[in-house]
């Protein structure tokens, strides 16, 4: 989210790897994150679990930043920008996703909703960023929203009690869309690891008070919870982000963006395998319609 990296937590070299291995590994790690979060939520309350994840990520990043001797932000505007993006994405997006899963929304439906981020940005960009939306993109917007609606309605009998979860997912969508649009308005200059440290620190500072106020902070320290936490900290927050940054630096932006078209179906497959979630046939059709819409908008 904050520019091309000078380096990353993992060594990312080699043309063949960047072309094949990195995209496949990134998709597997990122798409499975929805189901893994839901696995962990069986043993921890959502905001408590998210606070624990942020605490671990911040601890790891502090070590990396110290070892690499990266400079801290030097201006008020740099701190402000990092904190705003951190509040929108690390708090708004991730708190929304954790709460939506805890409140009954399926991992597959959540993946479809939050993947509408390019569509929402396309709707708001003309007014907020002065960007023009062409006819092809307008068609994509309609298809994307129609596809998401089909997925939600097709699963209404399975998730009739998850209206709160749906609301939290929409809040998560607004958070990540706002963060992306804010990034577009500025020229990021901070090293990605330092940016991630500050932004995750903001997420931690905003999440912990709510967890202390609303939840019991009781954790059931099972192997499943520990495995889910380790996977989310290392697999999602460190390795997957490093892969994404490496691909963004060495590949075309359109090719990297196209990866996200595959996230909803892969997330649904992972949820079916790990959680036993059922995706009706109509939902798969709606997912395909939504993916085509996102592709048109991204073009």
Short mmCIF file of C-alpha atoms in Angstrom, two decimals:
data_model
loop_
_atom_site.label_atom_id
_atom_site.label_comp_id
_atom_site.label_asym_id
_atom_site.label_seq_id
_atom_site.Cartn_x
_atom_site.Cartn_y
_atom_site.Cartn_z
CA UNK A 1 0.00 0.00 0.00
CA UNK A 2 2.92 2.35 0.36
CA UNK A 3 5.11 2.06 -2.71
CA UNK A 4 7.71 -0.34 -4.08
CA UNK A 5 9.97 -1.90 -1.48
CA UNK A 6 13.70 -1.53 -1.28
CA UNK A 7 13.70 -4.95 0.38
CA UNK A 8 11.28 -7.31 2.04
CA UNK A 9 11.17 -9.84 4.92
CA UNK A 10 11.70 -12.73 2.52
CA UNK A 11 14.16 -13.05 -0.34
CA UNK A 12 12.27 -12.68 -3.61
CA UNK A 13 14.43 -13.22 -6.65
CA UNK A 14 14.27 -15.02 -9.99
CA UNK A 15 12.24 -14.43 -13.12
CA UNK A 16 10.63 -17.88 -13.23
CA UNK A 17 9.60 -17.62 -9.59
CA UNK A 18 8.07 -14.20 -10.07
CA UNK A 19 6.11 -15.41 -13.09
CA UNK A 20 4.66 -18.61 -11.62
CA UNK A 21 5.58 -19.45 -8.04
CA UNK A 22 4.97 -16.05 -6.44
CA UNK A 23 1.44 -15.51 -7.84
CA UNK A 24 0.35 -19.04 -6.95
CA UNK A 25 1.79 -18.85 -3.43
CA UNK A 26 0.31 -15.40 -2.86
CA UNK A 27 -3.16 -16.51 -3.96
CA UNK A 28 -3.06 -19.58 -1.72
CA UNK A 29 -1.93 -17.59 1.32
CA UNK A 30 -4.28 -14.64 0.79
CA UNK A 31 -7.39 -16.61 -0.18
CA UNK A 32 -7.06 -19.07 2.68
CA UNK A 33 -6.84 -16.23 5.21
CA UNK A 34 -10.64 -15.82 5.36
CA UNK A 35 -11.18 -19.46 6.38
CA UNK A 36 -8.21 -19.46 8.76
CA UNK A 37 -9.59 -16.40 10.57
CA UNK A 38 -12.90 -18.18 11.03
CA UNK A 39 -11.08 -21.24 12.41
CA UNK A 40 -9.37 -19.07 14.99
CA UNK A 41 -12.61 -17.32 15.94
CA UNK A 42 -13.95 -20.61 17.29
CA UNK A 43 -11.49 -20.20 20.16
CA UNK A 44 -11.24 -16.41 20.58
CA UNK A 45 -13.43 -13.33 20.38
CA UNK A 46 -12.92 -11.33 17.18
CA UNK A 47 -11.34 -8.11 18.45
CA UNK A 48 -9.24 -9.97 21.02
CA UNK A 49 -7.97 -12.28 18.27
CA UNK A 50 -7.23 -9.33 15.98
CA UNK A 51 -5.41 -7.48 18.79
CA UNK A 52 -3.27 -10.54 19.42
CA UNK A 53 -2.43 -10.78 15.72
CA UNK A 54 -1.42 -7.11 15.57
CA UNK A 55 0.71 -7.43 18.69
CA UNK A 56 2.64 -10.31 17.12
CA UNK A 57 3.02 -8.52 13.77
CA UNK A 58 4.23 -5.31 15.43
CA UNK A 59 6.76 -7.27 17.51
CA UNK A 60 8.18 -8.98 14.41
CA UNK A 61 8.28 -5.75 12.39
CA UNK A 62 10.02 -3.89 15.20
CA UNK A 63 12.83 -6.45 15.04
CA UNK A 64 13.06 -6.22 11.24
CA UNK A 65 13.01 -2.42 11.24
CA UNK A 66 15.73 -2.31 13.91
CA UNK A 67 17.94 -4.84 12.14
CA UNK A 68 17.56 -3.02 8.80
CA UNK A 69 17.95 0.38 10.52
CA UNK A 70 15.08 1.89 8.60
CA UNK A 71 14.33 5.58 9.21
CA UNK A 72 11.18 6.56 11.06
CA UNK A 73 8.83 9.13 9.48
CA UNK A 74 10.32 12.59 9.90
CA UNK A 75 7.38 14.88 9.17
CA UNK A 76 3.92 15.41 10.57
CA UNK A 77 2.36 14.82 7.15
CA UNK A 78 4.10 11.44 6.83
CA UNK A 79 2.84 10.33 10.24
CA UNK A 80 -0.64 11.64 9.44
CA UNK A 81 -0.87 9.78 6.13
CA UNK A 82 0.34 6.51 7.61
CA UNK A 83 -2.07 6.80 10.54
CA UNK A 84 -5.06 7.58 8.31
CA UNK A 85 -4.38 4.58 6.06
CA UNK A 86 -3.75 2.43 9.13
CA UNK A 87 -7.06 3.46 10.67
CA UNK A 88 -8.99 2.80 7.45
CA UNK A 89 -7.40 -0.50 6.46
CA UNK A 90 -5.82 -2.09 9.53
CA UNK A 91 -8.75 -1.12 11.75
CA UNK A 92 -11.74 -0.48 9.48
CA UNK A 93 -11.11 -3.32 7.05
CA UNK A 94 -9.70 -6.00 9.34
CA UNK A 95 -11.98 -5.32 12.32
CA UNK A 96 -14.92 -5.43 9.91
CA UNK A 97 -13.85 -8.76 8.43
CA UNK A 98 -13.23 -10.37 11.83
CA UNK A 99 -16.57 -9.17 13.19
CA UNK A 100 -18.46 -10.23 10.06
CA UNK A 101 -17.10 -13.78 10.35
CA UNK A 102 -17.80 -13.88 14.08
CA UNK A 103 -21.37 -12.70 13.43
CA UNK A 104 -22.19 -15.48 11.01
CA UNK A 105 -21.17 -14.43 7.52
CA UNK A 106 -19.47 -17.19 5.54
CA UNK A 107 -15.86 -16.85 4.44
CA UNK A 108 -16.91 -17.21 0.79
CA UNK A 109 -19.54 -14.47 0.94
CA UNK A 110 -17.14 -12.16 2.81
CA UNK A 111 -14.48 -12.65 0.14
CA UNK A 112 -16.96 -11.65 -2.57
CA UNK A 113 -18.09 -8.51 -0.73
CA UNK A 114 -14.63 -7.15 0.09
CA UNK A 115 -13.41 -7.97 -3.44
CA UNK A 116 -15.84 -5.28 -4.61
CA UNK A 117 -13.26 -2.69 -3.54
CA UNK A 118 -12.29 -1.75 -7.13
CA UNK A 119 -15.98 -1.28 -7.92
CA UNK A 120 -16.62 1.03 -4.98
CA UNK A 121 -13.49 3.00 -5.79
CA UNK A 122 -14.75 3.26 -9.38
CA UNK A 123 -18.05 4.70 -8.16
CA UNK A 124 -16.49 7.24 -5.79
CA UNK A 125 -13.40 8.21 -7.82
CA UNK A 126 -15.15 10.73 -10.13
CA UNK A 127 -16.37 12.79 -7.17
CA UNK A 128 -13.43 12.34 -4.79
CA UNK A 129 -10.46 11.98 -7.13
CA UNK A 130 -11.68 13.57 -10.35
CA UNK A 131 -11.17 10.32 -12.27
CA UNK A 132 -13.47 9.60 -15.20
CA UNK A 133 -15.43 6.34 -15.40
CA UNK A 134 -15.89 5.07 -18.96
CA UNK A 135 -18.78 3.06 -20.37
CA UNK A 136 -16.95 -0.24 -20.07
CA UNK A 137 -16.18 0.46 -16.44
CA UNK A 138 -19.81 1.45 -15.80
CA UNK A 139 -20.91 -1.93 -17.16
CA UNK A 140 -18.34 -3.57 -14.90
CA UNK A 141 -19.73 -1.73 -11.88
CA UNK A 142 -23.22 -2.99 -12.59
CA UNK A 143 -22.02 -6.56 -13.13
CA UNK A 144 -19.95 -6.50 -9.96
CA UNK A 145 -22.79 -5.32 -7.75
CA UNK A 146 -25.22 -7.75 -9.44
CA UNK A 147 -22.83 -10.65 -8.88
CA UNK A 148 -22.32 -9.81 -5.22
CA UNK A 149 -26.09 -9.52 -4.75
CA UNK A 150 -26.62 -12.93 -6.36
CA UNK A 151 -24.09 -14.54 -4.01
CA UNK A 152 -25.67 -12.98 -0.92
CA UNK A 153 -29.25 -13.84 -1.91
CA UNK A 154 -28.36 -17.40 -2.96
CA UNK A 155 -27.00 -18.03 0.54
CA UNK A 156 -29.82 -16.28 2.39
CA UNK A 157 -31.26 -19.51 3.75
CA UNK A 158 -27.88 -20.59 5.07
CA UNK A 159 -27.05 -17.17 6.53
CA UNK A 160 -30.44 -15.73 7.46
CA UNK A 161 -29.09 -14.68 10.87
CA UNK A 162 -25.98 -12.93 9.57
CA UNK A 163 -27.33 -9.44 8.83
CA UNK A 164 -24.92 -8.00 11.40
CA UNK A 165 -22.14 -9.87 9.64
CA UNK A 166 -23.22 -8.39 6.32
CA UNK A 167 -23.14 -4.89 7.82
CA UNK A 168 -19.65 -5.48 9.21
CA UNK A 169 -18.49 -6.75 5.81
CA UNK A 170 -19.82 -3.60 4.14
CA UNK A 171 -17.98 -1.52 6.73
CA UNK A 172 -14.81 -3.46 5.91
CA UNK A 173 -15.38 -2.73 2.22
CA UNK A 174 -15.72 0.99 2.97
CA UNK A 175 -12.55 0.90 5.07
CA UNK A 176 -10.29 -0.66 2.45
CA UNK A 177 -11.80 1.47 -0.33
CA UNK A 178 -11.21 4.63 1.68
CA UNK A 179 -7.64 3.57 2.37
CA UNK A 180 -6.96 2.91 -1.31
CA UNK A 181 -8.40 6.27 -2.38
CA UNK A 182 -6.42 8.10 0.30
CA UNK A 183 -3.24 6.43 -0.98
CA UNK A 184 -4.02 7.65 -4.49
CA UNK A 185 -4.12 11.27 -3.34
CA UNK A 186 -0.57 11.29 -1.99
CA UNK A 187 2.94 10.22 -3.01
CA UNK A 188 4.08 7.51 -0.56
CA UNK A 189 7.80 7.67 0.25
CA UNK A 190 8.12 5.59 3.42
CA UNK A 191 9.73 2.16 3.27
CA UNK A 192 6.96 -0.49 3.12
CA UNK A 193 8.15 -2.27 6.28
CA UNK A 194 8.13 0.97 8.26
CA UNK A 195 4.74 1.87 6.78
CA UNK A 196 3.37 -1.54 7.78
CA UNK A 197 4.77 -1.15 11.29
CA UNK A 198 3.11 2.23 11.82
CA UNK A 199 -0.17 1.16 10.25
CA UNK A 200 -0.37 -2.09 12.22
CA UNK A 201 0.51 -0.13 15.34
CA UNK A 202 -2.44 2.16 14.66
CA UNK A 203 -4.65 -0.88 14.16
CA UNK A 204 -3.45 -2.27 17.50
CA UNK A 205 -4.06 1.00 19.35
CA UNK A 206 -7.61 1.27 17.97
CA UNK A 207 -8.55 -2.38 18.42
CA UNK A 208 -7.30 -3.04 21.95
CA UNK A 209 -9.61 -0.51 23.74
CA UNK A 210 -12.66 -1.99 22.01
CA UNK A 211 -11.58 -5.51 22.86
CA UNK A 212 -11.11 -4.51 26.51
CA UNK A 213 -14.50 -2.76 26.61
CA UNK A 214 -16.69 -5.21 24.69
CA UNK A 215 -15.08 -8.61 25.14
CA UNK A 216 -13.90 -10.90 27.93
CA UNK A 217 -10.39 -11.43 26.45
CA UNK A 218 -10.73 -15.15 27.20
CA UNK A 219 -8.65 -17.28 24.82
CA UNK A 220 -8.87 -21.03 24.44
CA UNK A 221 -5.22 -21.85 23.75
CA UNK A 222 -5.79 -24.84 21.50
CA UNK A 223 -3.39 -26.01 18.77
CA UNK A 224 -5.94 -24.74 16.23
CA UNK A 225 -5.87 -21.22 17.66
CA UNK A 226 -2.07 -21.15 17.81
CA UNK A 227 -1.81 -22.51 14.28
CA UNK A 228 -4.31 -19.98 12.94
CA UNK A 229 -2.48 -17.12 14.68
CA UNK A 230 0.91 -18.23 13.36
CA UNK A 231 -0.49 -18.62 9.85
CA UNK A 232 -2.08 -15.15 9.86
CA UNK A 233 0.99 -13.42 11.29
CA UNK A 234 3.60 -15.16 9.15
CA UNK A 235 1.65 -16.31 6.09
CA UNK A 236 -0.64 -13.31 5.60
CA UNK A 237 0.90 -10.29 7.28
CA UNK A 238 4.54 -11.01 6.37
CA UNK A 239 5.02 -13.51 3.53
CA UNK A 240 1.91 -12.69 1.45
CA UNK A 241 2.50 -8.95 1.72
CA UNK A 242 6.16 -9.43 0.77
CA UNK A 243 5.14 -11.44 -2.28
CA UNK A 244 2.61 -8.78 -3.28
CA UNK A 245 5.18 -5.99 -2.94
CA UNK A 246 7.76 -7.95 -4.93
CA UNK A 247 5.29 -8.63 -7.74
CA UNK A 248 4.16 -5.00 -7.75
CA UNK A 249 7.77 -3.92 -8.20
CA UNK A 250 8.78 -6.37 -10.93
CA UNK A 251 5.55 -7.00 -12.88
CA UNK A 252 2.93 -4.92 -14.63
CA UNK A 253 0.32 -3.43 -12.30
CA UNK A 254 -2.55 -4.87 -14.34
CA UNK A 255 -1.14 -8.37 -14.04
CA UNK A 256 -0.82 -8.06 -10.27
CA UNK A 257 -4.34 -6.61 -9.94
CA UNK A 258 -5.72 -9.50 -11.99
CA UNK A 259 -4.68 -11.89 -9.21
CA UNK A 260 -7.45 -10.58 -7.00
CA UNK A 261 -10.08 -11.79 -9.49
CA UNK A 262 -9.24 -15.30 -8.28
CA UNK A 263 -9.53 -14.57 -4.55
CA UNK A 264 -13.32 -15.10 -4.10
CA UNK A 265 -13.54 -18.55 -5.75
CA UNK A 266 -10.35 -19.73 -4.07
CA UNK A 267 -11.56 -18.40 -0.71
CA UNK A 268 -14.83 -20.29 -1.20
CA UNK A 269 -12.95 -23.50 -2.03
CA UNK A 270 -10.72 -23.07 1.02
CA UNK A 271 -13.78 -22.47 3.21
CA UNK A 272 -15.41 -25.61 1.80
CA UNK A 273 -12.28 -27.64 2.57
CA UNK A 274 -11.41 -26.17 5.99
CA UNK A 275 -14.86 -25.25 7.33
CA UNK A 276 -17.30 -27.37 5.35
CA UNK A 277 -19.12 -24.26 4.09
CA UNK A 278 -21.62 -24.97 1.34
CA UNK A 279 -21.69 -22.66 -1.70
CA UNK A 280 -24.93 -23.09 -3.72
CA UNK A 281 -24.62 -23.43 -7.49
CA UNK A 282 -26.24 -20.02 -7.96
CA UNK A 283 -23.57 -18.47 -5.73
CA UNK A 284 -20.81 -19.73 -8.02
CA UNK A 285 -22.60 -18.11 -10.95
CA UNK A 286 -22.87 -14.83 -9.06
CA UNK A 287 -19.19 -15.06 -8.17
CA UNK A 288 -18.31 -15.40 -11.85
CA UNK A 289 -20.46 -12.37 -12.74
CA UNK A 290 -18.78 -10.32 -9.99
CA UNK A 291 -15.30 -11.35 -11.16
CA UNK A 292 -16.08 -10.24 -14.73
CA UNK A 293 -17.33 -6.91 -13.37
CA UNK A 294 -14.18 -6.33 -11.32
CA UNK A 295 -12.05 -7.21 -14.36
CA UNK A 296 -13.88 -4.66 -16.54
CA UNK A 297 -13.52 -1.92 -13.93
CA UNK A 298 -9.82 -2.66 -13.40
CA UNK A 299 -9.14 -2.39 -17.13
#
